[in-house]
PDB file of C-alpha atoms in Angstrom:
ATOM      1  CA  MET Z   1      16.400 -32.023 -19.019  1.00 30.00           C
ATOM      2  CA  GLU Z   2      13.515 -31.180 -16.667  1.00 37.00           C
ATOM      3  CA  ASN Z   3      10.779 -29.072 -18.217  1.00 43.00           C
ATOM      4  CA  ASN Z   4      10.260 -25.919 -16.175  1.00 48.00           C
ATOM      5  CA  ARG Z   5       7.779 -24.289 -18.581  1.00 50.00           C
ATOM      6  CA  ILE Z   6       4.053 -24.497 -18.013  1.00 48.00           C
ATOM      7  CA  ASN Z   7       1.866 -25.869 -20.801  1.00 53.00           C
ATOM      8  CA  ILE Z   8      -1.242 -23.708 -20.466  1.00 54.00           C
ATOM      9  CA  TRP Z   9      -3.164 -26.042 -22.776  1.00 52.00           C
ATOM     10  CA  ALA Z  10      -2.693 -29.171 -20.625  1.00 54.00           C
ATOM     11  CA  GLU Z  11      -5.900 -30.329 -18.932  1.00 54.00           C
ATOM     12  CA  LYS Z  12      -3.931 -31.844 -16.035  1.00 51.00           C
ATOM     13  CA  GLN Z  13      -1.062 -29.795 -14.670  1.00 49.00           C
ATOM     14  CA  PRO Z  14       1.984 -31.212 -12.817  1.00 47.00           C
ATOM     15  CA  GLN Z  15       1.922 -30.316  -9.107  1.00 52.00           C
ATOM     16  CA  LYS Z  16       4.776 -27.779  -9.504  1.00 54.00           C
ATOM     17  CA  PHE Z  17       2.723 -25.839 -12.085  1.00 53.00           C
ATOM     18  CA  LYS Z  18      -0.658 -25.783 -10.319  1.00 69.00           C
ATOM     19  CA  LYS Z  19      -0.236 -22.377  -8.682  1.00 75.00           C
ATOM     20  CA  MET Z  20       1.097 -20.934 -11.950  1.00 78.00           C
ATOM     21  CA  HIS Z  21      -1.866 -22.383 -13.853  1.00 79.00           C
ATOM     22  CA  ILE Z  22      -4.379 -20.948 -11.345  1.00 84.00           C
ATOM     23  CA  THR Z  23      -2.590 -17.579 -11.658  1.00 85.00           C
ATOM     24  CA  GLU Z  24      -3.010 -17.618 -15.423  1.00 87.00           C
ATOM     25  CA  MET Z  25      -6.683 -18.741 -15.340  1.00 87.00           C
ATOM     26  CA  LEU Z  26      -7.594 -16.068 -12.767  1.00 89.00           C
ATOM     27  CA  ARG Z  27      -5.938 -13.411 -14.911  1.00 90.00           C
ATOM     28  CA  TYR Z  28      -7.571 -14.540 -18.161  1.00 92.00           C
ATOM     29  CA  LYS Z  29     -11.057 -14.720 -16.688  1.00 92.00           C
ATOM     30  CA  GLN Z  30     -10.844 -11.323 -15.024  1.00 94.00           C
ATOM     31  CA  LEU Z  31      -9.450  -9.648 -18.123  1.00 95.00           C
ATOM     32  CA  LEU Z  32     -12.454 -11.082 -20.024  1.00 94.00           C
ATOM     33  CA  GLN Z  33     -14.750  -9.402 -17.499  1.00 94.00           C
ATOM     34  CA  MET Z  34     -13.131  -6.067 -18.296  1.00 96.00           C
ATOM     35  CA  LEU Z  35     -13.900  -6.204 -22.011  1.00 95.00           C
ATOM     36  CA  PRO Z  36     -16.214  -3.414 -23.114  1.00 94.00           C
ATOM     37  CA  LYS Z  37     -19.349  -4.201 -25.122  1.00 90.00           C
ATOM     38  CA  ASN Z  38     -19.458  -3.887 -28.911  1.00 89.00           C
ATOM     39  CA  VAL Z  39     -15.824  -4.942 -29.374  1.00 95.00           C
ATOM     40  CA  ASN Z  40     -15.673  -7.105 -32.486  1.00 95.00           C
ATOM     41  CA  LYS Z  41     -12.093  -6.876 -33.629  1.00 97.00           C
ATOM     42  CA  ILE Z  42      -9.093  -7.342 -31.289  1.00 98.00           C
ATOM     43  CA  ILE Z  43      -5.328  -7.387 -31.819  1.00 97.00           C
ATOM     44  CA  ASP Z  44      -3.469  -9.289 -29.070  1.00 97.00           C
ATOM     45  CA  VAL Z  45       0.154  -8.104 -29.060  1.00 97.00           C
ATOM     46  CA  GLY Z  46       2.568 -10.457 -27.300  1.00 94.00           C
ATOM     47  CA  CYS Z  47      -0.048 -13.207 -27.383  1.00 93.00           C
ATOM     48  CA  GLY Z  48       2.279 -15.954 -26.189  1.00 90.00           C
ATOM     49  CA  GLU Z  49       0.682 -19.414 -26.457  1.00 89.00           C
ATOM     50  CA  GLY Z  50      -2.705 -17.987 -27.309  1.00 90.00           C
ATOM     51  CA  TYR Z  51      -5.021 -19.210 -24.552  1.00 90.00           C
ATOM     52  CA  MET Z  52      -6.584 -15.762 -24.165  1.00 93.00           C
ATOM     53  CA  ASP Z  53      -7.174 -15.604 -27.889  1.00 94.00           C
ATOM     54  CA  TYR Z  54      -8.969 -18.985 -27.721  1.00 93.00           C
ATOM     55  CA  LEU Z  55     -11.284 -17.617 -25.010  1.00 93.00           C
ATOM     56  CA  LEU Z  56     -11.934 -14.452 -27.019  1.00 94.00           C
ATOM     57  CA  ALA Z  57     -12.600 -16.386 -30.213  1.00 93.00           C
ATOM     58  CA  GLN Z  58     -15.300 -18.393 -28.414  1.00 91.00           C
ATOM     59  CA  LYS Z  59     -17.097 -15.074 -28.013  1.00 90.00           C
ATOM     60  CA  LYS Z  60     -17.193 -14.711 -31.797  1.00 90.00           C
ATOM     61  CA  ILE Z  61     -14.630 -11.913 -31.720  1.00 94.00           C
ATOM     62  CA  GLU Z  62     -12.272 -11.484 -34.677  1.00 96.00           C
ATOM     63  CA  ILE Z  63      -8.722 -11.998 -33.314  1.00 97.00           C
ATOM     64  CA  THR Z  64      -5.309 -11.140 -34.660  1.00 97.00           C
ATOM     65  CA  ALA Z  65      -2.605 -12.720 -32.520  1.00 96.00           C
ATOM     66  CA  VAL Z  66       0.870 -11.167 -32.738  1.00 96.00           C
ATOM     67  CA  ASP Z  67       4.078 -12.490 -31.232  1.00 95.00           C
ATOM     68  CA  ILE Z  68       7.751 -12.296 -32.054  1.00 93.00           C
ATOM     69  CA  SER Z  69       8.184 -15.943 -31.064  1.00 92.00           C
ATOM     70  CA  LYS Z  70       7.359 -18.487 -33.778  1.00 93.00           C
ATOM     71  CA  GLU Z  71       7.549 -21.213 -31.151  1.00 91.00           C
ATOM     72  CA  SER Z  72       4.706 -19.621 -29.141  1.00 90.00           C
ATOM     73  CA  LEU Z  73       2.484 -19.278 -32.202  1.00 93.00           C
ATOM     74  CA  VAL Z  74       3.045 -22.950 -33.169  1.00 92.00           C
ATOM     75  CA  CYS Z  75       1.691 -23.944 -29.754  1.00 88.00           C
ATOM     76  CA  PHE Z  76      -1.826 -22.958 -30.834  1.00 90.00           C
ATOM     77  CA  LYS Z  77      -1.624 -23.216 -34.586  1.00 92.00           C
ATOM     78  CA  GLU Z  78      -4.383 -25.815 -34.791  1.00 92.00           C
ATOM     79  CA  ILE Z  79      -6.625 -23.857 -32.411  1.00 92.00           C
ATOM     80  CA  ALA Z  80      -5.999 -20.729 -34.490  1.00 94.00           C
ATOM     81  CA  GLU Z  81      -7.038 -22.526 -37.629  1.00 94.00           C
ATOM     82  CA  LYS Z  82     -10.148 -23.936 -35.988  1.00 93.00           C
ATOM     83  CA  TYR Z  83     -11.323 -20.591 -34.638  1.00 94.00           C
ATOM     84  CA  ASN Z  84     -10.091 -18.394 -37.549  1.00 94.00           C
ATOM     85  CA  ILE Z  85      -7.498 -16.608 -35.364  1.00 95.00           C
ATOM     86  CA  LYS Z  86      -5.050 -14.749 -37.606  1.00 96.00           C
ATOM     87  CA  GLN Z  87      -1.443 -15.297 -36.421  1.00 96.00           C
ATOM     88  CA  ILE Z  88       1.385 -12.880 -37.222  1.00 96.00           C
ATOM     89  CA  CYS Z  89       5.010 -13.510 -36.260  1.00 96.00           C
ATOM     90  CA  ILE Z  90       6.597 -10.074 -36.199  1.00 95.00           C
ATOM     91  CA  ASP Z  91       8.203  -7.406 -34.041  1.00 95.00           C
ATOM     92  CA  PHE Z  92       5.091  -5.304 -33.345  1.00 95.00           C
ATOM     93  CA  PHE Z  93       7.094  -2.045 -33.655  1.00 95.00           C
ATOM     94  CA  THR Z  94       7.287  -2.769 -37.374  1.00 96.00           C
ATOM     95  CA  LEU Z  95       3.537  -3.602 -37.768  1.00 95.00           C
ATOM     96  CA  ASN Z  96       1.245  -1.057 -39.380  1.00 93.00           C
ATOM     97  CA  GLN Z  97      -2.417  -1.645 -38.451  1.00 90.00           C
ATOM     98  CA  ASN Z  98      -4.940   0.941 -37.251  1.00 91.00           C
ATOM     99  CA  ASN Z  99      -8.457  -0.450 -37.506  1.00 92.00           C
ATOM    100  CA  PHE Z 100      -8.976  -2.540 -34.379  1.00 97.00           C
ATOM    101  CA  ASP Z 101     -11.629  -1.976 -31.732  1.00 97.00           C
ATOM    102  CA  LEU Z 102      -9.270  -3.020 -28.961  1.00 98.00           C
ATOM    103  CA  VAL Z 103      -5.539  -3.686 -28.495  1.00 98.00           C
ATOM    104  CA  LEU Z 104      -4.708  -6.257 -25.827  1.00 98.00           C
ATOM    105  CA  SER Z 105      -1.302  -6.500 -24.102  1.00 96.00           C
ATOM    106  CA  GLN Z 106      -0.762  -9.008 -21.314  1.00 94.00           C
ATOM    107  CA  GLU Z 107       2.510  -9.149 -19.368  1.00 92.00           C
ATOM    108  CA  MET Z 108       4.501  -7.877 -22.321  1.00 92.00           C
ATOM    109  CA  ILE Z 109       5.271  -4.221 -21.591  1.00 93.00           C
ATOM    110  CA  GLU Z 110       7.549  -5.002 -18.629  1.00 90.00           C
ATOM    111  CA  HIS Z 111       9.901  -6.851 -21.027  1.00 85.00           C
ATOM    112  CA  ILE Z 112      10.548  -3.770 -23.227  1.00 91.00           C
ATOM    113  CA  GLU Z 113      13.309  -1.318 -22.347  1.00 91.00           C
ATOM    114  CA  ASP Z 114      11.362   1.736 -23.623  1.00 95.00           C
ATOM    115  CA  PHE Z 115       7.912   0.802 -22.318  1.00 94.00           C
ATOM    116  CA  GLN Z 116       6.486   4.233 -23.119  1.00 96.00           C
ATOM    117  CA  ALA Z 117       7.416   3.807 -26.767  1.00 96.00           C
ATOM    118  CA  ALA Z 118       5.747   0.394 -26.660  1.00 96.00           C
ATOM    119  CA  LEU Z 119       2.493   1.866 -25.319  1.00 97.00           C
ATOM    120  CA  ASN Z 120       2.645   4.653 -27.878  1.00 97.00           C
ATOM    121  CA  LYS Z 121       2.949   2.071 -30.654  1.00 97.00           C
ATOM    122  CA  LEU Z 122       0.138  -0.089 -29.238  1.00 97.00           C
ATOM    123  CA  SER Z 123      -2.181   2.928 -29.288  1.00 97.00           C
ATOM    124  CA  THR Z 124      -1.752   3.221 -33.073  1.00 97.00           C
ATOM    125  CA  PHE Z 125      -3.416  -0.152 -33.618  1.00 97.00           C
ATOM    126  CA  VAL Z 126      -6.877   1.061 -32.585  1.00 97.00           C
ATOM    127  CA  HIS Z 127      -9.161   3.631 -34.140  1.00 96.00           C
ATOM    128  CA  GLN Z 128     -10.209   6.792 -32.280  1.00 95.00           C
ATOM    129  CA  GLY Z 129     -12.691   5.730 -29.612  1.00 95.00           C
ATOM    130  CA  GLY Z 130     -11.227   2.253 -29.551  1.00 96.00           C
ATOM    131  CA  TYR Z 131      -9.816   0.633 -26.426  1.00 98.00           C
ATOM    132  CA  GLY Z 132      -6.623  -0.674 -24.877  1.00 98.00           C
ATOM    133  CA  LEU Z 133      -6.610  -3.448 -22.274  1.00 98.00           C
ATOM    134  CA  PHE Z 134      -3.225  -3.715 -20.625  1.00 98.00           C
ATOM    135  CA  SER Z 135      -1.852  -5.798 -17.746  1.00 96.00           C
ATOM    136  CA  VAL Z 136       1.548  -6.028 -16.080  1.00 95.00           C
ATOM    137  CA  PRO Z 137       2.932  -7.459 -12.830  1.00 93.00           C
ATOM    138  CA  TYR Z 138       2.045  -5.260  -9.875  1.00 94.00           C
ATOM    139  CA  LYS Z 139       4.813  -3.801  -7.711  1.00 90.00           C
ATOM    140  CA  GLU Z 140       7.152  -6.618  -8.600  1.00 81.00           C
ATOM    141  CA  ASN Z 141      10.386  -6.888  -6.564  1.00 71.00           C
ATOM    142  CA  LEU Z 142      12.756  -7.252  -9.510  1.00 65.00           C
ATOM    143  CA  GLN Z 143      15.861  -7.703  -7.365  1.00 70.00           C
ATOM    144  CA  ALA Z 144      14.375 -10.762  -5.670  1.00 67.00           C
ATOM    145  CA  LYS Z 145      14.198 -12.558  -9.025  1.00 72.00           C
ATOM    146  CA  MET Z 146      17.629 -11.820 -10.372  1.00 65.00           C
ATOM    147  CA  ILE Z 147      19.857 -14.693 -11.479  1.00 76.00           C
ATOM    148  CA  ARG Z 148      23.399 -14.822 -12.830  1.00 78.00           C
ATOM    149  CA  CYS Z 149      23.727 -15.464 -16.564  1.00 76.00           C
ATOM    150  CA  PRO Z 150      26.301 -18.246 -17.020  1.00 79.00           C
ATOM    151  CA  GLU Z 151      27.340 -16.908 -20.443  1.00 78.00           C
ATOM    152  CA  THR Z 152      27.903 -13.238 -19.558  1.00 80.00           C
ATOM    153  CA  GLY Z 153      28.255 -13.326 -15.798  1.00 76.00           C
ATOM    154  CA  LYS Z 154      25.698 -10.485 -15.552  1.00 78.00           C
ATOM    155  CA  TYR Z 155      22.648 -10.620 -13.336  1.00 70.00           C
ATOM    156  CA  VAL Z 156      19.299 -10.589 -15.158  1.00 71.00           C
ATOM    157  CA  HIS Z 157      15.677 -11.091 -14.192  1.00 68.00           C
ATOM    158  CA  ARG Z 158      14.765 -14.725 -14.477  1.00 66.00           C
ATOM    159  CA  ASN Z 159      11.697 -13.895 -16.578  1.00 68.00           C
ATOM    160  CA  GLY Z 160      13.300 -11.067 -18.543  1.00 70.00           C
ATOM    161  CA  HIS Z 161      11.399  -8.312 -16.758  1.00 75.00           C
ATOM    162  CA  LEU Z 162      12.983  -4.866 -16.952  1.00 80.00           C
ATOM    163  CA  HIS Z 163      10.411  -2.706 -15.116  1.00 81.00           C
ATOM    164  CA  SER Z 164       8.263  -2.743 -12.019  1.00 84.00           C
ATOM    165  CA  PHE Z 165       4.950  -0.866 -12.065  1.00 91.00           C
ATOM    166  CA  THR Z 166       2.967   0.936  -9.374  1.00 95.00           C
ATOM    167  CA  GLU Z 167      -0.598   1.916 -10.221  1.00 96.00           C
ATOM    168  CA  GLU Z 168       0.429   5.576 -10.680  1.00 96.00           C
ATOM    169  CA  LYS Z 169       3.369   4.756 -12.948  1.00 96.00           C
ATOM    170  CA  PHE Z 170       1.297   2.386 -15.151  1.00 96.00           C
ATOM    171  CA  VAL Z 171      -1.751   4.627 -15.399  1.00 98.00           C
ATOM    172  CA  ASP Z 172       0.297   7.727 -16.212  1.00 97.00           C
ATOM    173  CA  SER Z 173       2.163   5.850 -18.961  1.00 97.00           C
ATOM    174  CA  ILE Z 174      -1.125   4.755 -20.542  1.00 98.00           C
ATOM    175  CA  LYS Z 175      -2.496   8.325 -20.381  1.00 98.00           C
ATOM    176  CA  ASN Z 176       0.706   9.551 -22.038  1.00 97.00           C
ATOM    177  CA  ALA Z 177       0.031   7.179 -24.911  1.00 97.00           C
ATOM    178  CA  GLY Z 178      -3.212   9.002 -25.703  1.00 96.00           C
ATOM    179  CA  PHE Z 179      -5.759   7.043 -23.669  1.00 98.00           C
ATOM    180  CA  LYS Z 180      -8.420   7.985 -21.119  1.00 98.00           C
ATOM    181  CA  ILE Z 181      -8.604   5.577 -18.184  1.00 98.00           C
ATOM    182  CA  VAL Z 182     -11.900   3.618 -17.904  1.00 98.00           C
ATOM    183  CA  GLN Z 183     -11.088   1.019 -15.257  1.00 97.00           C
ATOM    184  CA  VAL Z 184      -8.187   0.004 -13.073  1.00 97.00           C
ATOM    185  CA  LYS Z 185      -8.197  -3.395 -11.434  1.00 96.00           C
ATOM    186  CA  LEU Z 186      -5.865  -5.462  -9.255  1.00 96.00           C
ATOM    187  CA  ILE Z 187      -6.138  -9.156 -10.117  1.00 94.00           C
ATOM    188  CA  THR Z 188      -4.865 -12.548  -9.023  1.00 90.00           C
ATOM    189  CA  ASN Z 189      -4.202 -12.280  -5.309  1.00 91.00           C
ATOM    190  CA  LYS Z 190      -1.377 -14.489  -4.006  1.00 90.00           C
ATOM    191  CA  ARG Z 191      -3.519 -15.571  -1.028  1.00 90.00           C
ATOM    192  CA  ALA Z 192      -6.313 -16.655  -3.408  1.00 89.00           C
ATOM    193  CA  ILE Z 193      -3.837 -18.664  -5.440  1.00 88.00           C
ATOM    194  CA  LYS Z 194      -2.502 -20.387  -2.350  1.00 88.00           C
ATOM    195  CA  TRP Z 195      -5.960 -21.474  -1.122  1.00 87.00           C
ATOM    196  CA  LEU Z 196      -7.301 -22.461  -4.534  1.00 87.00           C
ATOM    197  CA  ALA Z 197      -4.294 -24.744  -5.015  1.00 84.00           C
ATOM    198  CA  TYR Z 198      -4.472 -26.157  -1.484  1.00 82.00           C
ATOM    199  CA  LEU Z 199      -8.213 -26.900  -1.680  1.00 83.00           C
ATOM    200  CA  HIS Z 200      -8.130 -27.956  -5.317  1.00 83.00           C
ATOM    201  CA  LEU Z 201     -10.829 -25.426  -6.214  1.00 84.00           C
ATOM    202  CA  PRO Z 202     -11.626 -24.520  -9.831  1.00 85.00           C
ATOM    203  CA  VAL Z 203     -11.474 -20.981 -11.203  1.00 86.00           C
ATOM    204  CA  ASN Z 204     -15.129 -19.966 -11.475  1.00 89.00           C
ATOM    205  CA  LYS Z 205     -17.427 -17.042 -10.616  1.00 91.00           C
ATOM    206  CA  ILE Z 206     -17.231 -17.781  -6.880  1.00 92.00           C
ATOM    207  CA  THR Z 207     -13.453 -18.043  -6.700  1.00 90.00           C
ATOM    208  CA  ILE Z 208     -13.042 -14.964  -8.919  1.00 92.00           C
ATOM    209  CA  TYR Z 209     -15.241 -13.035  -6.497  1.00 93.00           C
ATOM    210  CA  LEU Z 210     -13.050 -14.298  -3.648  1.00 92.00           C
ATOM    211  CA  ASP Z 211     -10.001 -13.014  -5.522  1.00 92.00           C
ATOM    212  CA  LYS Z 212     -11.644  -9.591  -5.839  1.00 93.00           C
ATOM    213  CA  ILE Z 213     -12.358  -9.429  -2.114  1.00 94.00           C
ATOM    214  CA  LEU Z 214      -8.789 -10.419  -1.238  1.00 94.00           C
ATOM    215  CA  ASN Z 215      -7.369  -7.810  -3.574  1.00 93.00           C
ATOM    216  CA  SER Z 216      -9.509  -5.122  -1.935  1.00 94.00           C
ATOM    217  CA  LEU Z 217      -8.341  -6.215   1.527  1.00 94.00           C
ATOM    218  CA  PHE Z 218      -4.710  -7.094   0.738  1.00 94.00           C
ATOM    219  CA  SER Z 219      -3.776  -5.069  -2.312  1.00 94.00           C
ATOM    220  CA  TYR Z 220      -0.030  -5.663  -1.628  1.00 92.00           C
ATOM    221  CA  LYS Z 221      -0.648  -9.348  -2.418  1.00 93.00           C
ATOM    222  CA  ALA Z 222      -2.019  -8.652  -5.915  1.00 93.00           C
ATOM    223  CA  THR Z 223       0.013 -10.225  -8.720  1.00 92.00           C
ATOM    224  CA  PHE Z 224      -1.127  -8.064 -11.617  1.00 94.00           C
ATOM    225  CA  ILE Z 225      -2.630  -4.670 -12.352  1.00 95.00           C
ATOM    226  CA  ALA Z 226      -4.984  -4.375 -15.345  1.00 97.00           C
ATOM    227  CA  VAL Z 227      -6.129  -1.176 -17.014  1.00 98.00           C
ATOM    228  CA  LEU Z 228      -8.900  -0.622 -19.553  1.00 98.00           C
ATOM    229  CA  ALA Z 229      -8.506   2.677 -21.403  1.00 98.00           C
ATOM    230  CA  LYS Z 230     -10.235   4.470 -24.276  1.00 98.00           C
ATOM    231  CA  LYS Z 231      -8.284   6.146 -27.079  1.00 97.00           C
ATOM    232  CA  LEU Z 232      -8.846   9.856 -27.286  1.00 93.00           C
TER     233      LEU Z 232
END
């Protein structure tokens, strides 16, 4: 069977995954730029295959990586051991932690039916004055990505997304979870992805700056919206 899942750890990506890989790298690097100073202890909820945790650990930050998928955690088990990243396989709604400087959630909230309850729970992981760094797809057209499930006959989103977020909807939900907004940022412009892939350009400071410019000019082409917020 053909593998249609990107391996974010692969140094060389198959041609069909190049745009997806660029999308991920642009997102990771720009989320890193949003990190506040003096953050030493982070919990990454819905960490997936852990590449962001690897980048954070290189900054000497203490990382707890949480995901409900054991398969995802296995993907970076050796990296986690090397960089002392603590892995927890659990439904985060059942996790009781409250002493982190920052809670990180990347492209996870849109998968949860009650996303407000998810944000409320995420806020409990950080101490007062701590931070939340959240990102979700921006103004996603859910109907355009619906496929028919062969088992049930029902139409579902091909990536399991249940919600589409405007800036107002996302920001208001984060505020309702007990946070004060610090920064809102559109990241990973589809035009930037297209040209970086076509010209075989790396993701670096110059191309990240290009992405920022394109998002300011063509916000409707942004792939994600990211919000940094401080817990009240």
